mmCIF file of C-alpha atoms and ligand atoms in Angstrom:
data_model
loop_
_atom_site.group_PDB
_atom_site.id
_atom_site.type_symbol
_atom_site.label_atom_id
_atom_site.label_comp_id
_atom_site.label_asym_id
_atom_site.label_seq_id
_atom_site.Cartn_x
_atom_site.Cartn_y
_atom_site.Cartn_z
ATOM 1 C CA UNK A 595 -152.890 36.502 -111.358
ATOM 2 C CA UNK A 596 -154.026 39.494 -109.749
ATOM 3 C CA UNK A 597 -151.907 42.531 -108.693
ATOM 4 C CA UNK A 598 -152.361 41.457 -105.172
ATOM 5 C CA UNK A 599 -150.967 38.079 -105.697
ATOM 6 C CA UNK A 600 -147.855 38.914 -107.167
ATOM 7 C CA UNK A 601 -147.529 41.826 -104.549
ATOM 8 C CA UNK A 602 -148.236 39.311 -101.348
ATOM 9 C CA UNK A 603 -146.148 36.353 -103.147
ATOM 10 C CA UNK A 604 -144.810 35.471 -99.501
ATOM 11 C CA UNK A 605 -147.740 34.392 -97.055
ATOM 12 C CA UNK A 606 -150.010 36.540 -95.884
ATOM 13 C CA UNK A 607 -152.550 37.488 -93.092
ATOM 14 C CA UNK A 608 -154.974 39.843 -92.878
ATOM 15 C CA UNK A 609 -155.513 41.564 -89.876
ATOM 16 C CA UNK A 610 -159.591 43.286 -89.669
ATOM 17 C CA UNK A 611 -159.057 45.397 -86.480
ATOM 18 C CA UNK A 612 -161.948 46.167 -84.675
ATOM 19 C CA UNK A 613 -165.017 46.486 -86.906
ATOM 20 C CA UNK A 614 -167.182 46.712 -84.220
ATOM 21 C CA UNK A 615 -170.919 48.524 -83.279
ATOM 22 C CA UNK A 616 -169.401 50.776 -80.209
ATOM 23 C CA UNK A 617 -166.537 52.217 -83.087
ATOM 24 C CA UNK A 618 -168.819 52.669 -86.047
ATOM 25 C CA UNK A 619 -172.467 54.052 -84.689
ATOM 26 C CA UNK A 620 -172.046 53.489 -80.798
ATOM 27 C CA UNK A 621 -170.761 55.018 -77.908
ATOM 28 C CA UNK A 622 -167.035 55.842 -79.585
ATOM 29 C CA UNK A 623 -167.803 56.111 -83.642
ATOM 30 C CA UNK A 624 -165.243 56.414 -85.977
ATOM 31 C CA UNK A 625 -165.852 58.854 -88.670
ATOM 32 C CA UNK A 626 -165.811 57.132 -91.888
ATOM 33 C CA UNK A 627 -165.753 53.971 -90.206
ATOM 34 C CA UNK A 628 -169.180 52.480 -91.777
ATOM 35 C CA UNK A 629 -168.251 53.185 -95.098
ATOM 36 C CA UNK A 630 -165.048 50.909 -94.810
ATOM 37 C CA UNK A 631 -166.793 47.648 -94.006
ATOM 38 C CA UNK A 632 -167.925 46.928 -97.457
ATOM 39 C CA UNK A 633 -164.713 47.858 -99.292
ATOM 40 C CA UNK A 634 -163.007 45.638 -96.291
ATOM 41 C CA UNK A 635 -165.302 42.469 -97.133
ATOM 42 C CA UNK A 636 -164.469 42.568 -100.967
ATOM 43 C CA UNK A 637 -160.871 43.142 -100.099
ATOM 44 C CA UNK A 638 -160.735 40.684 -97.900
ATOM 45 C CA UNK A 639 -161.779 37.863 -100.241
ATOM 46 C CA UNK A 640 -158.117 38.345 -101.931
ATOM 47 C CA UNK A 641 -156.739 36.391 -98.690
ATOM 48 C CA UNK A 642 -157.066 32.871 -98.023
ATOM 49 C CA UNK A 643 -156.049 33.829 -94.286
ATOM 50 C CA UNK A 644 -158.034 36.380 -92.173
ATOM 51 C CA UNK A 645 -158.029 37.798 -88.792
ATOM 52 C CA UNK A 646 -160.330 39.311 -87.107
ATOM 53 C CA UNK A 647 -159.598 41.323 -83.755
ATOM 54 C CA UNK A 648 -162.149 42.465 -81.012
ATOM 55 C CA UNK A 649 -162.016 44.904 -78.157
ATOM 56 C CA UNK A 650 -163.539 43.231 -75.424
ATOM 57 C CA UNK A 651 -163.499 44.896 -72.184
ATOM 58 C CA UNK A 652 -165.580 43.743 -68.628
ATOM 59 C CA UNK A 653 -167.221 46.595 -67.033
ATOM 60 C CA UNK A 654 -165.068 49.147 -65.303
ATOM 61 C CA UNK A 655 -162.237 48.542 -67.790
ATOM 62 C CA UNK A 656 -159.024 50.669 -66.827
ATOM 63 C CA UNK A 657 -159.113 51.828 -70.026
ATOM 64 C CA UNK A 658 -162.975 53.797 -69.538
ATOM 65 C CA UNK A 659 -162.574 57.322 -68.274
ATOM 66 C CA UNK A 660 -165.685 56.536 -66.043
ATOM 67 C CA UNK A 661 -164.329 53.698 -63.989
ATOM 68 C CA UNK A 662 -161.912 56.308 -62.655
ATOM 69 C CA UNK A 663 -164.222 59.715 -62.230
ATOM 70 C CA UNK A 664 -161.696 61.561 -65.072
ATOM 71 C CA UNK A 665 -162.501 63.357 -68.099
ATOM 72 C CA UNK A 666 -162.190 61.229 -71.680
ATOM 73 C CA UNK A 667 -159.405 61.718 -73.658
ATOM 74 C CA UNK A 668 -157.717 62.591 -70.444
ATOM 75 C CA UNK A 669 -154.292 60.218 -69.719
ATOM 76 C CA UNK A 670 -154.022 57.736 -66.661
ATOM 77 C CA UNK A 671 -150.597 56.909 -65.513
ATOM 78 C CA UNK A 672 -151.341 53.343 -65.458
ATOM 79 C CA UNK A 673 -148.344 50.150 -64.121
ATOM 80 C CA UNK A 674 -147.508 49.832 -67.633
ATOM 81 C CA UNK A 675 -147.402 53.365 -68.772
ATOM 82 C CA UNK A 676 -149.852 55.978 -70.433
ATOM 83 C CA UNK A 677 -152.867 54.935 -70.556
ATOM 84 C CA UNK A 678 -155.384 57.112 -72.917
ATOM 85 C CA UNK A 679 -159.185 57.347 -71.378
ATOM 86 C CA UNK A 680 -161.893 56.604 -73.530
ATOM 87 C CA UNK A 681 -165.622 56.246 -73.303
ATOM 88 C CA UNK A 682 -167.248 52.972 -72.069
ATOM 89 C CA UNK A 683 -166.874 51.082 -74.821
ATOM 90 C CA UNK A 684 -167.012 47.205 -76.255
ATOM 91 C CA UNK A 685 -168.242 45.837 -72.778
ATOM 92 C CA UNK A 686 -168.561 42.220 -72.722
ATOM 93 C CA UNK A 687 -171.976 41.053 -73.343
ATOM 94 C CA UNK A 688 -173.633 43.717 -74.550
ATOM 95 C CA UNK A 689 -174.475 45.102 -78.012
ATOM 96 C CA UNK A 690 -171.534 48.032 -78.827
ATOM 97 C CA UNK A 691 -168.706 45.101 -78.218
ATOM 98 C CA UNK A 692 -170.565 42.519 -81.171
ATOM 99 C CA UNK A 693 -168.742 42.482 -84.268
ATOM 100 C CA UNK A 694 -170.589 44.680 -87.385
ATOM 101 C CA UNK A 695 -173.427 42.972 -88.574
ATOM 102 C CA UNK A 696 -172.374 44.315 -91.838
ATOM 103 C CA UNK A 697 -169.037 42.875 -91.846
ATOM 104 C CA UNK A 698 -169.161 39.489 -93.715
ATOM 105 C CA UNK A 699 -165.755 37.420 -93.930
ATOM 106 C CA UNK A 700 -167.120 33.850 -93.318
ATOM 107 C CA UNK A 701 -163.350 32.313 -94.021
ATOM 108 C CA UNK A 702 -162.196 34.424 -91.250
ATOM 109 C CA UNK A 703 -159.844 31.592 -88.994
ATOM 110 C CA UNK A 704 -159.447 33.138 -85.753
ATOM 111 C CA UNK A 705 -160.963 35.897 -83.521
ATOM 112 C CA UNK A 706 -158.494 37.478 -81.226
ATOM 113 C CA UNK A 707 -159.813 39.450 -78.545
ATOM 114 C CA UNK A 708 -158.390 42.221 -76.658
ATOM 115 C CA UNK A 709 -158.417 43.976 -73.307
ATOM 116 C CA UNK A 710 -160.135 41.230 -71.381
ATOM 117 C CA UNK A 711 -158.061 41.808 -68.340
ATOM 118 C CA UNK A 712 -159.705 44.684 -66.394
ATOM 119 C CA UNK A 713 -156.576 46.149 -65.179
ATOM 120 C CA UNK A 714 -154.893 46.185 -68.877
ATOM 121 C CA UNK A 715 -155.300 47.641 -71.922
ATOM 122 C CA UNK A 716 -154.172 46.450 -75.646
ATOM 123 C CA UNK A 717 -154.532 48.550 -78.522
ATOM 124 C CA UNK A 718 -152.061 45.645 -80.561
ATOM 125 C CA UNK A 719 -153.927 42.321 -81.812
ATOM 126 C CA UNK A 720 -150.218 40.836 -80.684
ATOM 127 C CA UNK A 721 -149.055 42.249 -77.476
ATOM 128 C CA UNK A 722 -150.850 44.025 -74.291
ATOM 129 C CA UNK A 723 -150.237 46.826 -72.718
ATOM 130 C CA UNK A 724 -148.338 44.886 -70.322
ATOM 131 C CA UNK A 725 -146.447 42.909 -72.313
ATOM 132 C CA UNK A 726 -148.436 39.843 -72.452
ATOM 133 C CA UNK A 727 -148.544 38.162 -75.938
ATOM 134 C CA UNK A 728 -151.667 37.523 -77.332
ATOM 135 C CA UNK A 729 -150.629 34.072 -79.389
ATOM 136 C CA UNK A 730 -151.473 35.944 -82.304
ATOM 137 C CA UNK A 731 -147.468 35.776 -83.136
ATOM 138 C CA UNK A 732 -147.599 32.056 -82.739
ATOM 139 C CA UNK A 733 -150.350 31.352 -84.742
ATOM 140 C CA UNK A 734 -149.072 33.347 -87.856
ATOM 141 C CA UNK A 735 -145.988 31.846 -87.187
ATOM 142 C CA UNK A 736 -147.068 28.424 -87.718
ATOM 143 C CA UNK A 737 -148.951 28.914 -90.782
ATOM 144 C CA UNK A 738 -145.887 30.300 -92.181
ATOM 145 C CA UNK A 739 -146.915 34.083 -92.758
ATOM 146 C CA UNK A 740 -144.686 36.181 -93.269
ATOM 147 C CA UNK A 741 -146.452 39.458 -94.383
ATOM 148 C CA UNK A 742 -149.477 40.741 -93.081
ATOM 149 C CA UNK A 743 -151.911 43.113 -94.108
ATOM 150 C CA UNK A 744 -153.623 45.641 -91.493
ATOM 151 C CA UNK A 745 -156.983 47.097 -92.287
ATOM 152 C CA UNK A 746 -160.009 48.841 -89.642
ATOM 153 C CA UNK A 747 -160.392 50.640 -86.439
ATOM 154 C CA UNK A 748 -158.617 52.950 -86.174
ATOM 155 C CA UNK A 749 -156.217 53.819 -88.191
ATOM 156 C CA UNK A 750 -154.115 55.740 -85.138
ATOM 157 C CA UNK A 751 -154.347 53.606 -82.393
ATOM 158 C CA UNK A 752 -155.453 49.829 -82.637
ATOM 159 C CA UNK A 753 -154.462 49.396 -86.432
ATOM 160 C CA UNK A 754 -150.947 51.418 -85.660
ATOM 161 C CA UNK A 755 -150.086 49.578 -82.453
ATOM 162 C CA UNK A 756 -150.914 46.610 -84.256
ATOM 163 C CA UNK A 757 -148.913 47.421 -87.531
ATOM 164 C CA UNK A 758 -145.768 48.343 -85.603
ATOM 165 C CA UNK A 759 -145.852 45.172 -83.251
ATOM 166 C CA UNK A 760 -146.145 43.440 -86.671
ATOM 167 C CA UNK A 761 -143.122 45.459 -87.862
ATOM 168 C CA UNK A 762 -141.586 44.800 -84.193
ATOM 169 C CA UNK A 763 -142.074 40.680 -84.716
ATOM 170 C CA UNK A 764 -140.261 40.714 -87.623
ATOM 171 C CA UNK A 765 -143.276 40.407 -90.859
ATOM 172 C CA UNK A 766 -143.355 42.789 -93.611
ATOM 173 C CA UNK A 767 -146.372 45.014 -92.330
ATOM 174 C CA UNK A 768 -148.459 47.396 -94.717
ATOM 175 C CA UNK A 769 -151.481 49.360 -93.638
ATOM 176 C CA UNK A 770 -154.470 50.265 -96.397
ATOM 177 C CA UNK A 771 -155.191 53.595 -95.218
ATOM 178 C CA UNK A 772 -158.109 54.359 -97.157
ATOM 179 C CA UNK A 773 -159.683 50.785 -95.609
ATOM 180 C CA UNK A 774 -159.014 52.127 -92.026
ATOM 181 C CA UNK A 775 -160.858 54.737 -89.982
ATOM 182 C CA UNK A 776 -158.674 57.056 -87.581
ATOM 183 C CA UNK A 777 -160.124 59.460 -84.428
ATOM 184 C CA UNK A 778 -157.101 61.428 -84.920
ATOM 185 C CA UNK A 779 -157.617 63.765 -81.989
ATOM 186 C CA UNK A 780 -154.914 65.748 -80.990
ATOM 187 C CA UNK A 781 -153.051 64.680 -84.309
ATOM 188 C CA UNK A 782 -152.573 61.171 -83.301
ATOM 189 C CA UNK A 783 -153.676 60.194 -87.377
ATOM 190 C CA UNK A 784 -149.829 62.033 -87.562
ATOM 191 C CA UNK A 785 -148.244 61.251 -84.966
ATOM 192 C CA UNK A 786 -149.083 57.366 -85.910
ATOM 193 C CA UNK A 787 -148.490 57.764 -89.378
ATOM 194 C CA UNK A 788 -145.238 59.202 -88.435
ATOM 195 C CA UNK A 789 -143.954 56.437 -85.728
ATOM 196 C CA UNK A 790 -145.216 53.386 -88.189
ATOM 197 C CA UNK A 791 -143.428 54.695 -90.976
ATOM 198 C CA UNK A 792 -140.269 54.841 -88.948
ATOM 199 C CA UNK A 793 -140.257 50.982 -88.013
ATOM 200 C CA UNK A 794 -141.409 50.459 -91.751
ATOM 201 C CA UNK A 795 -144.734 50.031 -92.311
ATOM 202 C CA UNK A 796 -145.806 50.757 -95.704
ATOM 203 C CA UNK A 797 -149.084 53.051 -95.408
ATOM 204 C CA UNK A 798 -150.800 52.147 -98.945
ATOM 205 C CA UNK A 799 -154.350 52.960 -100.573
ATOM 206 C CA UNK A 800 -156.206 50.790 -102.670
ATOM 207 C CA UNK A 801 -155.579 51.716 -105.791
ATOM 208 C CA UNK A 802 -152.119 51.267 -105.273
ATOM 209 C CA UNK A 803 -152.307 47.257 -103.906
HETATM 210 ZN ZN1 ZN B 1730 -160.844 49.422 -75.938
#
């Protein structure tokens, strides 16, 4: 039995955030990022259950700091609250929003994409921006997970929001840092660390699983 099974002995998912061409050599790369995908596909042949999560925005996304004439990185008070503005990024159809080429997890189950809607954003694989569940909750639920593992991009926004709606739902939620890729601008790697710790995710490397 490996360390990992007798660590995970209740059911568990793994979450893959995100490992996609825009966030590792495209329009909004992730230092770091391309030298997690390996590690990530090895890793994740310790889990019988995988997820994988996209960002997958239309054009003009509310979310892209172009559709609105602002600066990125710059904050839009959006219905639902703060929304941060990034470059155009994972657009339907074309090349940045395709999964890594390099990532290989055939036994991945289920794809869940996020940010479809034009007018919302969703950092979380579970809920967006608005509210609006994902399923992703659901599905777990009937397969009987109880833990989940988050790993990907990035570490302070769509891996944290993730981890703490995990936390939020009610699973045992731990983050492999050292599998994840952060922007941290404006210490968001900090501020996320700090917020996820507080609902009790466990923020774990490796060598320590
Ligand atoms: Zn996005």
């Amino acid at each position: 039995m490996t360390n990992t099974a007798k660590q995970f002995a209740k059911k568990t998912a793994l979450i893959v955030v995100d490992v996609q061409n825009d966030f590792i050599t495209g329009t909004m790369a992730v230092a770091g990022a391309s030298d997690i995908i390996k590690p990530i596909n090895e890793f994740a042949k310790r889990f019988e259950l995988v997820v994988l999560t996209q960002d997958y925005h239309p054009p003009k996304h509310i979310s892209f700091a172009s559709t609105h004439d602002l600066p990125e990185l710059g904050v839009l008070d959006a219905p639902y609250g703060r929304q941060v503005l990034w470059a155009d990024h994972c657009v339907q159809g074309e090349w940045g929003v395709k999964l890594s080429d390099e990532l290989a997890i055939n036994h991945a189950r289920l794809i869940i994409r996020k940010g479809c809607r034009a007018d919302v954003d969703s950092y979380s694989a579970f809920i967006e921006a608005d509210g609006t569940p994902t399923g992703l909750d659901g599905y777990l639920r009937q397969l009987g997970v109880e833990q989940v593992v988050v790993v990907g991009i990035a570490t302070d926004f769509c891996v944290a929001w993730t981890a703490m709606d995990a936390a939020r739902l009610g699973y045992e939620c731990t983050v492999v840092t050292d599998l994840s890729a952060a922007i941290d601008v404006d210490g968001s790697y900090q501020a996320a660390a700090h917020q996820m710790n507080a609902l009790g995710v466990r923020l774990v490397e490796l060598k320590d699983i």
